[in-house]
Amino acid sequence: MYRYDEFDATFVSERVVQFRDQVERRVKGELSEEQFRPLRLMNGLYLQLHAYMLRVAVPYGTLNSRQMHKLAFIADKFDRGYGHFTTRQNIQYNWPKLPDVPAILDNLAEVEMHAIQTSGNCIRNVTADQWSGVAADEVEDPRPYAELMRQWSSLHPEFSFLPRKFKIAVTGDEADRAVIAYHDIGLRLKKNSAGDIGFEIFVGGGMGRTPMIAARVREWLPKSELLGYLEAVMRVYNLNGRRDNKYKARIKILVHELGAEEFTRQVEEEYARLDVPQGLPSDQELERIAAYFAPPAYEDLAENDADHTQHLVDNKEFAEWVERNVAPHKVTGYAIVNISLKPVGGVPGDATSGQMRAIADLAQKMSLDEIRVTHEQNLVLPNVRKHDLFAVWQELKEHKLADANLGLATDIISCPGLDYCGLATARSIPISQDISNRLGDIKRQRDIGDLKIKISGCINACGHHHAGHIGILGLEKRGVEYYQITLGGSGDENAAVGQIIGPGFSSETVTDAVETIVDTYVDLRQNGETFLEAYRRVGAEPFKEAVYATH
Amino acid sequence: MAPGDSSMAKKISGPRILTANLLGDGLVVFLGTDGSWAPGLESARLAHSNDDVAQLEAVGGEAARANHIVDPYLIEVEDTGSSLLPIEMRERMRARGPSVNLEFNSRSNGHALVADQAVAG
Ligand code: SF4
């Protein structure tokens, strides 16, 4: 279970004391807004459209039940009884009051949590596969390496003044659930032909206004060389990355302008020049960090559980939920339970305090005290005995958390958009609700099959629309919202950037357009093709024809 | 600088009102004809000329310096006779609040039990 180390604990509690003083001085008028703004942003406090918003970090998306209970308590006592889980594996509170924020931070610190945001042009929080440490096919838990990178980069002076912010994601599985191809650096743990575990390294991915898929610069790198190699990547970036234009400063632009081959050549050349051993963590250091992610005490169980098998036969609804929302576990007799925060017509990623408490209790009783937050705005109980699956499902059902729609049409990613976000150009949540209501019939959803719809309320792409099989970007023209649709994007191991299909749609017609696209797919699919497979076979044309003929 | 600051310098084309967020709870407010800051824009004080604008700016600056409000700026509105309607979508959203989560957002902070009942029931 991840916990932050002693250094972090001291740092966090000092930060709370400091921020309490800053808030008091701001309220008394001793600090102006100009002086206070950077201080509050460093502590995760934003002033959004309607109120303050506090963004609480969930490192590697990993929580225990005490922490989840605390998040529920904060929602109750200091906010409006709910929270919003985001694509950065964080939770946001939409209505905190400024004078309450130090008390909220105190409460978070009690359970080793914080809202400190790494800001500025540095290496940001590393994100990880939400099934890290438990996925059946995982080669190795990537989180210790993510933590190693975090500690290494935050102490490394060369990386405090990069041309732009820098995001890293890690996975230990062939299947990519961490969207590594859309990060500045994406790392995948994998075995080489000799069976040794190392890293496959991707550089130069990103979303935003210039979406790009990362280029693979190393097929396999020994684990022990990770920091040295990353240092070489960062040096090439520091040396050549553009600092004259904010929009061209990300590493993706450098990789694109140099070309993947030339960029790789420069990195390898730099790497050959490096004094590699300097960048190496000692085995002892690696072990110390790995201990923070030590697996829980699993029981010795049989592969199959007779009661569970019987429930699958007896209860179709349960069986369908298991089929969509439950995934194989690394440890025999256990399963990974994915909790959908996407009820039909609901707000993607929202959970009430009551739901948070129910999930916390379930985690404590039946998931070895662990919960994960996913970038798709869902939650996970990563360690459930197969024997307990039925009881977990019943409990989830009671709290309206048992939607069997993981990966289906209504499992929509949506950023807060213009309902909350100060940067938004259009609303995204109501569009997601509308689409969810339209396609919500579960039989229809199951027939449509795997489909990722992702919506952003502005070009910043927090809703990952570029990676949506159907992506929707909300824009504004002369005071009216409109929506651009992209098709064919993907954030998995076969990542792709979605392509714009044509002129945008109004808020009244965008759901019709999405439905037409879905119906077109259903008509033209062959032999069980998924939406993405069909799109890749036929291209955008049939969809464009259908959409623009009818609208 | 607040998002609407640049509009202050421009020549005035339509009526403007002054908006900001309260320092304490961050809520959206508008400067009223009686000089108070209130959530609704019904009784907002209108600026029709450059002189009016300058006056509103001065009031906003003063209130910000007094740490009552944060980031005051002018927004353009359409005066329909019966109501004021902000021209920009963003400002219309600020004026009327989120269009989602209504079961929670119609209440003030710290009333979670009601929220749970609303969803569970
Ligand atoms: S994509 Fe834009 S609107 Fe959506 S959360 Fe990000 S900044 Fe806000």
PDB file of C-alpha atoms in Angstrom, chain A residues 333-428:
ATOM      1  CA  GLY A 333      -8.826 -16.734  -6.314  1.00  0.00           C
ATOM      2  CA  TYR A 334      -8.969 -12.920  -6.425  1.00  0.00           C
ATOM      3  CA  ALA A 335     -10.552 -10.492  -8.888  1.00  0.00           C
ATOM      4  CA  ILE A 336     -10.379  -6.791  -9.736  1.00  0.00           C
ATOM      5  CA  VAL A 337     -13.710  -5.008  -9.318  1.00  0.00           C
ATOM      6  CA  ASN A 338     -14.266  -1.861 -11.356  1.00  0.00           C
ATOM      7  CA  ILE A 339     -16.881   0.485  -9.969  1.00  0.00           C
ATOM      8  CA  SER A 340     -18.550   2.590 -12.603  1.00  0.00           C
ATOM      9  CA  LEU A 341     -19.092   6.228 -11.662  1.00  0.00           C
ATOM     10  CA  LYS A 342     -21.169   6.582 -14.834  1.00  0.00           C
ATOM     11  CA  PRO A 343     -24.805   5.915 -14.020  1.00  0.00           C
ATOM     12  CA  VAL A 344     -26.985   6.525 -17.066  1.00  0.00           C
ATOM     13  CA  GLY A 345     -27.597  10.269 -17.259  1.00  0.00           C
ATOM     14  CA  GLY A 346     -25.298  10.990 -14.311  1.00  0.00           C
ATOM     15  CA  VAL A 347     -22.282  13.276 -14.029  1.00  0.00           C
ATOM     16  CA  PRO A 348     -19.193  11.261 -15.033  1.00  0.00           C
ATOM     17  CA  GLY A 349     -16.762  10.875 -12.131  1.00  0.00           C
ATOM     18  CA  ASP A 350     -19.013  12.253  -9.397  1.00  0.00           C
ATOM     19  CA  ALA A 351     -19.472  10.390  -6.119  1.00  0.00           C
ATOM     20  CA  THR A 352     -21.583  11.448  -3.158  1.00  0.00           C
ATOM     21  CA  SER A 353     -20.153  11.303   0.338  1.00  0.00           C
ATOM     22  CA  GLY A 354     -22.474   8.365   1.037  1.00  0.00           C
ATOM     23  CA  GLN A 355     -21.114   6.487  -1.951  1.00  0.00           C
ATOM     24  CA  MET A 356     -17.551   7.254  -0.898  1.00  0.00           C
ATOM     25  CA  ARG A 357     -18.253   5.861   2.555  1.00  0.00           C
ATOM     26  CA  ALA A 358     -19.871   2.734   1.125  1.00  0.00           C
ATOM     27  CA  ILE A 359     -16.858   2.137  -1.097  1.00  0.00           C
ATOM     28  CA  ALA A 360     -14.476   2.759   1.808  1.00  0.00           C
ATOM     29  CA  ASP A 361     -16.329   0.201   3.933  1.00  0.00           C
ATOM     30  CA  LEU A 362     -16.336  -2.324   1.117  1.00  0.00           C
ATOM     31  CA  ALA A 363     -12.624  -1.820   0.563  1.00  0.00           C
ATOM     32  CA  GLN A 364     -11.932  -2.401   4.203  1.00  0.00           C
ATOM     33  CA  LYS A 365     -14.069  -5.494   4.449  1.00  0.00           C
ATOM     34  CA  MET A 366     -13.478  -7.032   1.061  1.00  0.00           C
ATOM     35  CA  SER A 367     -10.595  -5.490  -0.889  1.00  0.00           C
ATOM     36  CA  LEU A 368      -7.709  -5.715   1.560  1.00  0.00           C
ATOM     37  CA  ASP A 369      -8.198  -2.042   2.314  1.00  0.00           C
ATOM     38  CA  GLU A 370      -7.401  -0.763  -1.159  1.00  0.00           C
ATOM     39  CA  ILE A 371      -9.170   1.492  -3.652  1.00  0.00           C
ATOM     40  CA  ARG A 372      -7.886   2.872  -6.928  1.00  0.00           C
ATOM     41  CA  VAL A 373      -8.937   5.905  -8.960  1.00  0.00           C
ATOM     42  CA  THR A 374      -8.829   5.516 -12.743  1.00  0.00           C
ATOM     43  CA  HIS A 375      -8.122   8.135 -15.387  1.00  0.00           C
ATOM     44  CA  GLU A 376     -11.457   7.124 -16.894  1.00  0.00           C
ATOM     45  CA  GLN A 377     -13.130   8.591 -13.806  1.00  0.00           C
ATOM     46  CA  ASN A 378     -14.091   5.284 -12.234  1.00  0.00           C
ATOM     47  CA  LEU A 379     -12.997   3.549  -9.038  1.00  0.00           C
ATOM     48  CA  VAL A 380     -11.530   0.111  -8.449  1.00  0.00           C
ATOM     49  CA  LEU A 381     -11.587  -2.399  -5.616  1.00  0.00           C
ATOM     50  CA  PRO A 382      -8.396  -4.182  -6.607  1.00  0.00           C
ATOM     51  CA  ASN A 383      -8.340  -7.156  -4.241  1.00  0.00           C
ATOM     52  CA  VAL A 384     -11.704  -8.891  -4.015  1.00  0.00           C
ATOM     53  CA  ARG A 385     -11.936 -12.640  -3.369  1.00  0.00           C
ATOM     54  CA  LYS A 386     -14.078 -14.279  -6.039  1.00  0.00           C
ATOM     55  CA  HIS A 387     -16.116 -15.664  -3.183  1.00  0.00           C
ATOM     56  CA  ASP A 388     -17.040 -12.105  -2.144  1.00  0.00           C
ATOM     57  CA  LEU A 389     -17.965 -10.774  -5.581  1.00  0.00           C
ATOM     58  CA  PHE A 390     -21.685 -11.336  -5.160  1.00  0.00           C
ATOM     59  CA  ALA A 391     -21.785  -9.598  -1.777  1.00  0.00           C
ATOM     60  CA  VAL A 392     -19.753  -6.696  -3.163  1.00  0.00           C
ATOM     61  CA  TRP A 393     -22.111  -6.367  -6.110  1.00  0.00           C
ATOM     62  CA  GLN A 394     -25.192  -6.360  -3.865  1.00  0.00           C
ATOM     63  CA  GLU A 395     -23.692  -3.676  -1.676  1.00  0.00           C
ATOM     64  CA  LEU A 396     -22.705  -1.597  -4.714  1.00  0.00           C
ATOM     65  CA  LYS A 397     -26.199  -1.950  -6.099  1.00  0.00           C
ATOM     66  CA  GLU A 398     -27.655  -0.569  -2.923  1.00  0.00           C
ATOM     67  CA  HIS A 399     -25.595   2.568  -3.417  1.00  0.00           C
ATOM     68  CA  LYS A 400     -26.329   2.902  -7.135  1.00  0.00           C
ATOM     69  CA  LEU A 401     -22.768   1.922  -7.984  1.00  0.00           C
ATOM     70  CA  ALA A 402     -23.336  -1.325  -9.858  1.00  0.00           C
ATOM     71  CA  ASP A 403     -23.786  -0.059 -13.425  1.00  0.00           C
ATOM     72  CA  ALA A 404     -22.455  -2.838 -15.657  1.00  0.00           C
ATOM     73  CA  ASN A 405     -21.198  -0.425 -18.305  1.00  0.00           C
ATOM     74  CA  LEU A 406     -17.420  -0.416 -18.002  1.00  0.00           C
ATOM     75  CA  GLY A 407     -15.976   0.359 -21.434  1.00  0.00           C
ATOM     76  CA  LEU A 408     -19.443   0.698 -22.987  1.00  0.00           C
ATOM     77  CA  ALA A 409     -21.087   3.703 -24.632  1.00  0.00           C
ATOM     78  CA  THR A 410     -22.181   5.340 -21.372  1.00  0.00           C
ATOM     79  CA  ASP A 411     -18.765   4.970 -19.688  1.00  0.00           C
ATOM     80  CA  ILE A 412     -18.041   8.484 -20.949  1.00  0.00           C
ATOM     81  CA  ILE A 413     -15.109  10.621 -19.880  1.00  0.00           C
ATOM     82  CA  SER A 414     -16.160  14.225 -19.441  1.00  0.00           C
ATOM     83  CA  CYS A 415     -14.176  17.115 -18.040  1.00  0.00           C
ATOM     84  CA  PRO A 416     -16.088  19.659 -15.887  1.00  0.00           C
ATOM     85  CA  GLY A 417     -16.410  22.038 -18.843  1.00  0.00           C
ATOM     86  CA  LEU A 418     -18.285  25.309 -18.628  1.00  0.00           C
ATOM     87  CA  ASP A 419     -20.434  24.144 -15.732  1.00  0.00           C
ATOM     88  CA  TYR A 420     -17.429  24.638 -13.441  1.00  0.00           C
ATOM     89  CA  CYS A 421     -14.167  25.305 -15.232  1.00  0.00           C
ATOM     90  CA  GLY A 422     -12.897  28.847 -15.655  1.00  0.00           C
ATOM     91  CA  LEU A 423     -11.039  27.979 -18.849  1.00  0.00           C
ATOM     92  CA  ALA A 424     -13.903  26.257 -20.634  1.00  0.00           C
ATOM     93  CA  THR A 425     -15.386  27.362 -23.937  1.00  0.00           C
ATOM     94  CA  ALA A 426     -18.481  25.134 -23.718  1.00  0.00           C
ATOM     95  CA  ARG A 427     -20.296  22.753 -21.416  1.00  0.00           C
ATOM     96  CA  SER A 428     -19.327  19.100 -21.549  1.00  0.00           C
TER      97      SER A 428
END
